[in-house]
Amino acid sequence: ADPTADVEGHDAAAKAAILAGLAFHSRVTMADVACQGMSSVTAADVDAARSMGHVIKLLAVAERTNDGAAIGVRVNPVMVARTHPLASVRESFNAVFVEAEAAGDLMFYGRGAGGAPTASAVLGDLVAIARNRVLGARDPGESTYAALPISPAGAARARHYLSIDVH
């Protein structure tokens, strides 16, 4: 009911921390994620992006630094070309776009909010818990064998759009 966590990127930051931890086998917490929400985006920004063939999306980005020695994780508004698959993600849908050397570009897309998706996730967790209790087992533990450090916010190189009104 309260969209603040979505608009300000807190929900995306939590998901980014989980996905970065899984992808890079390192402990990543929400505190490690540099987060800037959509509230700073103006109508003029949206119009400027549109005139350049882009849309503005709140993206969570998790990546290894160029030398591969650290991880950068951030959430911020990004101009995405209208031709990119992420540009068409709308409403309650989420997408994960993966760029991998061996696999190329991959995108996973589906509902990320609402009664049925949430119920499905909760039910799946309950079934896993019940199965583990019956079998006397536990789910696999956290895989942090890489233990890569997290780059400080702002350390990643990125392109920026700058708009200046001059009289």
mmCIF file with all atom_site columns, N, CA and C in Angstrom, residues 10 23 33 36 40 70 81 109 111:
data_model
loop_
_atom_site.group_PDB
_atom_site.id
_atom_site.type_symbol
_atom_site.label_atom_id
_atom_site.label_alt_id
_atom_site.label_comp_id
_atom_site.label_asym_id
_atom_site.label_entity_id
_atom_site.label_seq_id
_atom_site.pdbx_PDB_ins_code
_atom_site.Cartn_x
_atom_site.Cartn_y
_atom_site.Cartn_z
_atom_site.occupancy
_atom_site.B_iso_or_equiv
_atom_site.pdbx_formal_charge
_atom_site.auth_seq_id
_atom_site.auth_comp_id
_atom_site.auth_asym_id
_atom_site.auth_atom_id
_atom_site.pdbx_PDB_model_num
ATOM 1  N N  . HIS A 1 10  ? 14.469 1.030   -2.092  1.00 0.00 ? 10  HIS A N  1
ATOM 2  C CA . HIS A 1 10  ? 14.851 0.150   -0.981  1.00 0.00 ? 10  HIS A CA 1
ATOM 3  C C  . HIS A 1 10  ? 14.538 -1.320  -1.280  1.00 0.00 ? 10  HIS A C  1
ATOM 4  N N  . ALA A 1 23  ? 25.403 -14.275 -7.020  1.00 0.00 ? 23  ALA A N  1
ATOM 5  C CA . ALA A 1 23  ? 26.176 -14.235 -8.267  1.00 0.00 ? 23  ALA A CA 1
ATOM 6  C C  . ALA A 1 23  ? 27.676 -14.252 -8.030  1.00 0.00 ? 23  ALA A C  1
ATOM 7  N N  . VAL A 1 33  ? 24.731 -1.456  -0.536  1.00 0.00 ? 33  VAL A N  1
ATOM 8  C CA . VAL A 1 33  ? 24.141 -1.005  -1.796  1.00 0.00 ? 33  VAL A CA 1
ATOM 9  C C  . VAL A 1 33  ? 23.947 0.512   -1.778  1.00 0.00 ? 33  VAL A C  1
ATOM 10 N N  . GLN A 1 36  ? 19.764 5.410   -4.657  1.00 0.00 ? 36  GLN A N  1
ATOM 11 C CA . GLN A 1 36  ? 19.142 6.695   -4.969  1.00 0.00 ? 36  GLN A CA 1
ATOM 12 C C  . GLN A 1 36  ? 17.807 6.381   -5.629  1.00 0.00 ? 36  GLN A C  1
ATOM 13 N N  . SER A 1 40  ? 13.940 12.085  -7.191  1.00 0.00 ? 40  SER A N  1
ATOM 14 C CA . SER A 1 40  ? 14.705 13.212  -7.736  1.00 0.00 ? 40  SER A CA 1
ATOM 15 C C  . SER A 1 40  ? 14.473 13.411  -9.233  1.00 0.00 ? 40  SER A C  1
ATOM 16 N N  . ALA A 1 70  ? 36.660 -6.722  -6.877  1.00 0.00 ? 70  ALA A N  1
ATOM 17 C CA . ALA A 1 70  ? 35.644 -6.226  -5.946  1.00 0.00 ? 70  ALA A CA 1
ATOM 18 C C  . ALA A 1 70  ? 34.277 -6.227  -6.636  1.00 0.00 ? 70  ALA A C  1
ATOM 19 N N  . ALA A 1 81  ? 17.785 2.873   -23.275 1.00 0.00 ? 81  ALA A N  1
ATOM 20 C CA . ALA A 1 81  ? 17.326 3.014   -24.659 1.00 0.00 ? 81  ALA A CA 1
ATOM 21 C C  . ALA A 1 81  ? 16.005 2.276   -24.841 1.00 0.00 ? 81  ALA A C  1
ATOM 22 N N  . TYR A 1 109 ? 12.076 -12.583 -16.551 1.00 0.00 ? 109 TYR A N  1
ATOM 23 C CA . TYR A 1 109 ? 11.015 -11.587 -16.449 1.00 0.00 ? 109 TYR A CA 1
ATOM 24 C C  . TYR A 1 109 ? 9.774  -12.218 -15.836 1.00 0.00 ? 109 TYR A C  1
ATOM 25 N N  . ARG A 1 111 ? 6.151  -11.383 -12.813 1.00 0.00 ? 111 ARG A N  1
ATOM 26 C CA . ARG A 1 111 ? 5.508  -10.535 -11.809 1.00 0.00 ? 111 ARG A CA 1
ATOM 27 C C  . ARG A 1 111 ? 6.340  -10.535 -10.532 1.00 0.00 ? 111 ARG A C  1
#
